[in-house]
Amino acid sequence: PKVITLKFANFFPPVAKQTLMGQEFIEEIEKRTAGRVKINYFPGGTLLTAPAMIDGIIKGIADIGYTNVDYSPGRFPVTEVCVVTLGYPSAWVGSQCMNDFYQRFKPKEWDVVHPLWFNSCNPYLVNTAKKPVHKLEDMRGLLIRAPGRYGDVVKALGGTPTPTTMVEVYESIAKGVNDGVFGPYETLKTFKFAEVAKYTTVCWQIGCETVFYVAMNKDTWKKLPPDIQAIFTEVSGMFREKYALMWNSIDFEGLEFAKTKGVEFIELSPEEASRWKTAANAATDGYVKDMVGKGYREDEVRGWIKFLRERTDYWTKKQIEWRIASPTGPKEMRPESILR
């Protein structure tokens, strides 16, 4: 039989866990199709950069691509609800919720590709250089790197968001152009932010996360024989879970690296966390207003939010029940509780 050759593009560096796991996905597909499918891998933006990824998949420059919705602002407005529903305690919970959301609502904006799975990073935390943030009032006047919807959250918390690109953040904090960055533990190691940001406010309670996705070109998908489509669907289900667990684990690495750099971690008291959640709701309300402006009904948009919050509660209970450790979330999720 003729071998089907596909191209898989990914913007993560070749050594990143996200990239290495993509290689495992390729090997699993090739193994299960007994060599009928061969996938050439292009990590590190060598075929398509992150911002060019979605158009590259649609045009067939890549048959499969891995990126996130932030790189195409306004392209996936319905899915952006997953960023602003605020409340995921971990990457694992966020990933489950994002896949549930897609399966339940099947937003038309995804009809241009064939999504294989969704996953999320860990909750965004406030990382600052000189001023520790113990309470909401401490956010006032701070310039925090947070583009798009994350910027809306920072604004709701009282900070001033800046759109600095990720690769320029380190220097911008070192030079005092930005006071800090809004991002998960993982970035403290990946981008070495722990060298310049000395305080991390662990505000997972507002649970702001990024929507990552792996998608296939629509025509490529349609041309695959049904048995190979079935293999892709099954293997994608496996890797959806593997990626959710991997994102949880890389946050531990960021946390450990930050400890070696002497970063001070500030946990919010239950009362303070409740204040942050209330303040952050302004970002969710802003999203609802935006979507109503685009012609969606308010009750429909609020329905998406309600669904995601219910799924968050459901999966949070499951993560605790199944003893899956993450560095953020209620104490029952932290390793010290799980290892007891």
Short mmCIF file of C-alpha atoms in Angstrom, two decimals:
data_model
loop_
_atom_site.label_atom_id
_atom_site.label_comp_id
_atom_site.label_asym_id
_atom_site.label_seq_id
_atom_site.Cartn_x
_atom_site.Cartn_y
_atom_site.Cartn_z
CA PRO A 1 0.00 0.00 0.00
CA LYS A 2 1.01 3.59 -0.68
CA VAL A 3 2.68 5.33 2.27
CA ILE A 4 0.90 8.51 3.44
CA THR A 5 3.56 11.13 4.24
CA LEU A 6 2.56 14.02 6.53
CA LYS A 7 4.29 17.09 7.99
CA PHE A 8 3.90 18.02 11.66
CA ALA A 9 4.92 21.59 12.66
CA ASN A 10 5.52 22.81 16.18
CA PHE A 11 6.94 26.10 17.50
CA PHE A 12 8.43 24.74 20.76
CA PRO A 13 12.23 24.33 20.88
CA PRO A 14 13.53 20.86 19.91
CA VAL A 15 14.45 20.00 23.53
CA ALA A 16 11.11 21.09 25.08
CA LYS A 17 8.93 18.38 26.68
CA GLN A 18 6.09 19.48 24.36
CA THR A 19 8.31 18.69 21.37
CA LEU A 20 9.60 15.37 22.70
CA MET A 21 6.06 14.23 23.42
CA GLY A 22 5.10 15.21 19.86
CA GLN A 23 7.81 12.82 18.69
CA GLU A 24 6.24 10.06 20.81
CA PHE A 25 2.87 10.81 19.19
CA ILE A 26 4.45 10.42 15.73
CA GLU A 27 6.07 7.12 16.69
CA GLU A 28 2.79 5.78 18.08
CA ILE A 29 0.91 6.68 14.87
CA GLU A 30 3.61 5.14 12.68
CA LYS A 31 3.66 1.99 14.82
CA ARG A 32 -0.13 1.53 14.87
CA THR A 33 -0.48 2.14 11.13
CA ALA A 34 2.31 -0.40 10.54
CA GLY A 35 4.28 2.18 8.54
CA ARG A 36 1.36 3.18 6.27
CA VAL A 37 1.71 6.69 7.72
CA LYS A 38 5.05 8.47 7.89
CA ILE A 39 5.24 11.82 9.68
CA ASN A 40 8.10 14.31 9.18
CA TYR A 41 8.56 16.54 12.22
CA PHE A 42 9.43 20.25 12.14
CA PRO A 43 9.87 21.58 15.69
CA GLY A 44 11.30 24.93 16.78
CA GLY A 45 9.34 26.94 14.20
CA THR A 46 11.44 25.49 11.35
CA LEU A 47 8.41 25.04 9.05
CA LEU A 48 5.92 27.43 10.64
CA THR A 49 6.31 29.97 13.44
CA ALA A 50 3.66 30.09 16.17
CA PRO A 51 1.73 33.07 14.69
CA ALA A 52 1.81 31.54 11.18
CA MET A 53 0.72 28.09 12.38
CA ILE A 54 -3.05 28.21 11.92
CA ASP A 55 -2.90 29.64 8.38
CA GLY A 56 -0.10 27.18 7.60
CA ILE A 57 -2.33 24.26 8.64
CA ILE A 58 -5.29 25.62 6.65
CA LYS A 59 -3.13 26.09 3.52
CA GLY A 60 -1.55 22.65 3.93
CA ILE A 61 2.02 23.90 4.47
CA ALA A 62 1.83 21.57 7.48
CA ASP A 63 -0.64 18.69 7.72
CA ILE A 64 -0.60 18.86 11.53
CA GLY A 65 0.35 21.79 13.76
CA TYR A 66 0.70 22.59 17.46
CA THR A 67 0.17 26.12 18.75
CA ASN A 68 -2.20 28.15 20.95
CA VAL A 69 -5.12 30.50 20.37
CA ASP A 70 -3.20 33.56 21.65
CA TYR A 71 -1.13 33.62 18.47
CA SER A 72 -4.22 34.38 16.38
CA PRO A 73 -6.15 37.02 18.35
CA GLY A 74 -9.81 37.24 17.41
CA ARG A 75 -9.64 34.05 15.33
CA PHE A 76 -11.20 31.80 17.98
CA PRO A 77 -13.41 34.19 19.96
CA VAL A 78 -15.72 31.48 21.32
CA THR A 79 -12.79 29.37 22.53
CA GLU A 80 -11.29 32.44 24.26
CA VAL A 81 -13.99 31.86 26.90
CA CYS A 82 -11.66 29.10 28.14
CA VAL A 83 -9.07 31.76 28.99
CA VAL A 84 -11.34 34.09 30.95
CA THR A 85 -13.59 31.72 32.89
CA LEU A 86 -10.95 31.94 35.58
CA GLY A 87 -10.80 29.13 38.03
CA TYR A 88 -8.76 26.18 36.74
CA PRO A 89 -6.50 25.06 39.61
CA SER A 90 -4.08 23.12 37.37
CA ALA A 91 -3.09 22.35 33.78
CA TRP A 92 -4.69 18.92 34.10
CA VAL A 93 -8.09 20.36 35.06
CA GLY A 94 -7.84 23.12 32.43
CA SER A 95 -7.03 20.56 29.72
CA GLN A 96 -10.02 18.37 30.59
CA CYS A 97 -12.34 21.40 30.62
CA MET A 98 -11.11 22.71 27.25
CA ASN A 99 -11.66 19.34 25.57
CA ASP A 100 -15.10 19.05 27.18
CA PHE A 101 -15.96 22.54 25.95
CA TYR A 102 -14.99 21.72 22.37
CA GLN A 103 -16.90 18.41 22.41
CA ARG A 104 -20.01 20.02 23.91
CA PHE A 105 -20.24 23.20 21.80
CA LYS A 106 -18.20 22.40 18.65
CA PRO A 107 -17.60 26.12 17.87
CA LYS A 108 -17.90 26.77 14.12
CA GLU A 109 -14.60 28.70 14.23
CA TRP A 110 -12.82 25.30 14.28
CA ASP A 111 -14.48 24.10 11.05
CA VAL A 112 -11.46 25.36 9.08
CA VAL A 113 -9.31 22.52 10.51
CA HIS A 114 -9.75 19.11 12.15
CA PRO A 115 -8.81 19.54 15.86
CA LEU A 116 -7.10 16.48 17.33
CA TRP A 117 -7.00 17.67 20.95
CA PHE A 118 -6.71 20.67 23.25
CA ASN A 119 -4.60 21.21 26.34
CA SER A 120 -3.64 24.04 28.64
CA CYS A 121 -0.63 25.31 30.52
CA ASN A 122 -0.78 25.85 34.28
CA PRO A 123 -2.48 28.78 36.01
CA TYR A 124 -0.90 32.18 35.49
CA LEU A 125 0.83 33.69 38.54
CA VAL A 126 2.06 37.22 39.21
CA ASN A 127 5.88 37.30 39.04
CA THR A 128 7.48 40.60 40.04
CA ALA A 129 11.03 41.92 40.26
CA LYS A 130 11.18 44.47 43.07
CA LYS A 131 7.77 44.78 44.68
CA PRO A 132 6.15 41.76 46.34
CA VAL A 133 2.39 41.49 45.79
CA HIS A 134 0.70 40.34 49.01
CA LYS A 135 -2.72 41.82 48.38
CA LEU A 136 -4.81 43.26 45.58
CA GLU A 137 -3.80 46.84 46.41
CA ASP A 138 -0.15 45.96 45.72
CA MET A 139 -0.99 45.43 42.04
CA ARG A 140 -1.74 49.12 41.54
CA GLY A 141 0.64 50.87 39.18
CA LEU A 142 2.60 47.72 38.30
CA LEU A 143 3.48 47.19 34.64
CA ILE A 144 2.93 43.48 34.04
CA ARG A 145 3.55 41.66 30.76
CA ALA A 146 0.17 40.19 29.82
CA PRO A 147 -1.20 40.40 26.26
CA GLY A 148 -4.81 40.05 25.09
CA ARG A 149 -7.29 38.41 27.45
CA TYR A 150 -4.61 37.96 30.14
CA GLY A 151 -4.13 41.70 30.01
CA ASP A 152 -7.83 42.12 30.79
CA VAL A 153 -7.32 39.98 33.91
CA VAL A 154 -4.25 41.97 35.04
CA LYS A 155 -6.22 45.18 34.49
CA ALA A 156 -9.14 43.81 36.52
CA LEU A 157 -6.68 43.09 39.34
CA GLY A 158 -5.45 46.70 39.26
CA GLY A 159 -2.22 46.30 37.29
CA THR A 160 -1.28 47.81 33.92
CA PRO A 161 -0.83 45.15 31.23
CA THR A 162 1.89 45.44 28.56
CA PRO A 163 2.07 43.43 25.30
CA THR A 164 5.86 42.75 25.36
CA THR A 165 6.72 39.62 23.35
CA MET A 166 7.75 36.62 25.44
CA VAL A 167 11.36 36.62 24.19
CA GLU A 168 11.80 40.28 25.25
CA VAL A 169 10.30 39.90 28.74
CA TYR A 170 13.52 38.87 30.54
CA GLU A 171 15.37 41.97 29.40
CA SER A 172 12.37 44.24 29.95
CA ILE A 173 12.19 43.13 33.61
CA ALA A 174 15.98 43.30 34.04
CA LYS A 175 15.95 46.90 32.75
CA GLY A 176 12.87 47.88 34.78
CA VAL A 177 10.70 48.52 31.70
CA ASN A 178 8.24 45.93 33.06
CA ASP A 179 7.74 45.33 36.78
CA GLY A 180 6.88 41.70 36.18
CA VAL A 181 5.20 39.06 34.09
CA PHE A 182 1.91 37.15 34.34
CA GLY A 183 2.69 33.49 33.67
CA PRO A 184 2.92 29.97 35.12
CA TYR A 185 5.76 28.48 37.19
CA GLU A 186 7.10 26.76 34.08
CA THR A 187 8.16 30.11 32.52
CA LEU A 188 10.41 30.82 35.53
CA LYS A 189 12.69 28.09 34.19
CA THR A 190 11.92 27.96 30.45
CA PHE A 191 12.49 31.69 30.01
CA LYS A 192 14.76 32.03 33.08
CA PHE A 193 12.40 34.63 34.59
CA ALA A 194 13.41 33.45 38.09
CA GLU A 195 16.73 35.23 37.52
CA VAL A 196 15.02 38.62 37.27
CA ALA A 197 11.62 38.19 38.99
CA LYS A 198 12.21 37.62 42.70
CA TYR A 199 8.61 37.33 43.93
CA THR A 200 5.84 35.00 42.80
CA THR A 201 2.29 35.58 44.01
CA VAL A 202 0.61 32.18 43.78
CA CYS A 203 -2.84 33.33 42.63
CA TRP A 204 -4.01 30.06 41.03
CA GLN A 205 -7.50 30.75 42.39
CA ILE A 206 -8.22 33.02 39.42
CA GLY A 207 -7.12 30.12 37.21
CA CYS A 208 -6.21 31.96 34.01
CA GLU A 209 -4.70 29.56 31.42
CA THR A 210 -3.72 29.32 27.74
CA VAL A 211 -5.57 27.16 25.20
CA PHE A 212 -3.11 25.01 23.21
CA TYR A 213 -4.26 22.78 20.37
CA VAL A 214 -3.08 20.18 17.88
CA ALA A 215 -5.02 20.36 14.61
CA MET A 216 -4.91 18.73 11.20
CA ASN A 217 -5.52 20.17 7.75
CA LYS A 218 -9.15 19.50 6.81
CA ASP A 219 -8.39 17.97 3.39
CA THR A 220 -5.58 15.83 4.79
CA TRP A 221 -8.04 14.44 7.33
CA LYS A 222 -10.73 13.74 4.72
CA LYS A 223 -8.28 11.87 2.50
CA LEU A 224 -7.20 9.48 5.25
CA PRO A 225 -8.75 5.99 5.04
CA PRO A 226 -11.38 5.43 7.80
CA ASP A 227 -9.20 2.92 9.68
CA ILE A 228 -6.32 5.44 9.81
CA GLN A 229 -8.69 8.19 10.94
CA ALA A 230 -9.75 5.86 13.76
CA ILE A 231 -6.10 5.34 14.76
CA PHE A 232 -5.50 9.12 14.81
CA THR A 233 -8.59 9.63 16.97
CA GLU A 234 -7.57 6.93 19.45
CA VAL A 235 -3.93 8.03 19.70
CA SER A 236 -5.01 11.69 20.03
CA GLY A 237 -7.16 10.69 23.02
CA MET A 238 -4.13 9.08 24.63
CA PHE A 239 -1.89 12.08 24.03
CA ARG A 240 -4.53 14.55 25.17
CA GLU A 241 -4.11 12.94 28.60
CA LYS A 242 -0.30 12.62 28.35
CA TYR A 243 0.02 16.32 27.51
CA ALA A 244 -2.29 17.32 30.39
CA LEU A 245 -0.05 15.42 32.82
CA MET A 246 3.13 16.73 31.17
CA TRP A 247 2.05 20.37 31.59
CA ASN A 248 1.42 19.65 35.29
CA SER A 249 4.91 18.16 35.62
CA ILE A 250 6.88 20.94 33.90
CA ASP A 251 5.42 23.43 36.37
CA PHE A 252 7.21 21.50 39.15
CA GLU A 253 10.46 21.99 37.25
CA GLY A 254 9.83 25.74 37.06
CA LEU A 255 9.05 25.84 40.77
CA GLU A 256 12.22 23.92 41.72
CA PHE A 257 14.38 26.15 39.49
CA ALA A 258 12.84 29.26 41.06
CA LYS A 259 13.66 27.92 44.54
CA THR A 260 17.34 27.58 43.57
CA LYS A 261 17.26 31.23 42.49
CA GLY A 262 15.86 32.37 45.83
CA VAL A 263 12.43 33.42 44.57
CA GLU A 264 9.99 34.24 47.39
CA PHE A 265 6.57 32.59 47.04
CA ILE A 266 3.54 34.45 48.34
CA GLU A 267 0.38 32.37 48.93
CA LEU A 268 -2.96 34.18 49.17
CA SER A 269 -5.09 33.64 52.26
CA PRO A 270 -8.63 32.31 51.52
CA GLU A 271 -10.05 35.81 52.17
CA GLU A 272 -7.52 37.47 49.86
CA ALA A 273 -8.02 34.82 47.17
CA SER A 274 -11.74 35.50 47.28
CA ARG A 275 -11.07 39.23 46.71
CA TRP A 276 -8.88 38.39 43.69
CA LYS A 277 -11.56 36.14 42.20
CA THR A 278 -14.21 38.83 42.62
CA ALA A 279 -11.96 41.46 41.01
CA ALA A 280 -11.04 39.13 38.12
CA ASN A 281 -14.73 38.64 37.27
CA ALA A 282 -14.55 42.04 35.56
CA ALA A 283 -12.44 40.37 32.82
CA THR A 284 -15.10 37.69 32.35
CA ASP A 285 -17.82 40.35 32.17
CA GLY A 286 -15.71 42.23 29.63
CA TYR A 287 -15.52 39.08 27.51
CA VAL A 288 -19.31 38.65 27.68
CA LYS A 289 -19.78 42.26 26.58
CA ASP A 290 -17.34 41.76 23.67
CA MET A 291 -19.19 38.66 22.48
CA VAL A 292 -22.61 40.32 22.73
CA GLY A 293 -21.09 43.10 20.59
CA LYS A 294 -20.17 40.41 18.03
CA GLY A 295 -23.77 39.25 17.84
CA TYR A 296 -23.87 36.40 20.38
CA ARG A 297 -26.68 36.26 22.93
CA GLU A 298 -25.67 37.07 26.50
CA ASP A 299 -27.44 34.00 27.91
CA GLU A 300 -25.56 31.81 25.42
CA VAL A 301 -22.15 33.24 26.41
CA ARG A 302 -22.98 32.99 30.12
CA GLY A 303 -24.02 29.39 29.43
CA TRP A 304 -20.50 28.60 28.17
CA ILE A 305 -19.04 30.12 31.34
CA LYS A 306 -21.45 28.19 33.57
CA PHE A 307 -20.58 24.95 31.74
CA LEU A 308 -16.82 25.53 32.16
CA ARG A 309 -17.14 26.39 35.84
CA GLU A 310 -19.18 23.24 36.47
CA ARG A 311 -16.61 21.13 34.60
CA THR A 312 -13.83 22.81 36.60
CA ASP A 313 -15.52 21.72 39.84
CA TYR A 314 -16.04 18.21 38.47
CA TRP A 315 -12.44 17.72 37.26
CA THR A 316 -10.96 19.35 40.38
CA LYS A 317 -12.70 16.68 42.47
CA LYS A 318 -11.42 14.01 40.07
CA GLN A 319 -7.83 15.26 40.26
CA ILE A 320 -7.95 15.07 44.06
CA GLU A 321 -9.68 11.67 43.99
CA TRP A 322 -7.17 10.25 41.49
CA ARG A 323 -4.25 11.76 43.43
CA ILE A 324 -2.72 13.60 40.47
CA ALA A 325 -0.15 16.02 41.87
CA SER A 326 0.19 19.60 40.68
CA PRO A 327 2.16 22.52 42.14
CA THR A 328 -0.91 24.77 42.17
CA GLY A 329 -4.48 24.23 43.32
CA PRO A 330 -6.05 23.30 46.68
CA LYS A 331 -3.63 21.74 49.16
CA GLU A 332 -5.13 18.29 48.46
CA MET A 333 -3.50 18.50 45.01
CA ARG A 334 -0.05 19.39 46.25
CA PRO A 335 2.52 16.57 46.44
CA GLU A 336 2.93 16.88 50.22
CA SER A 337 -0.76 15.89 50.65
CA ILE A 338 -0.66 13.16 48.00
CA LEU A 339 2.56 11.56 49.28
CA ARG A 340 1.39 11.34 52.88
#
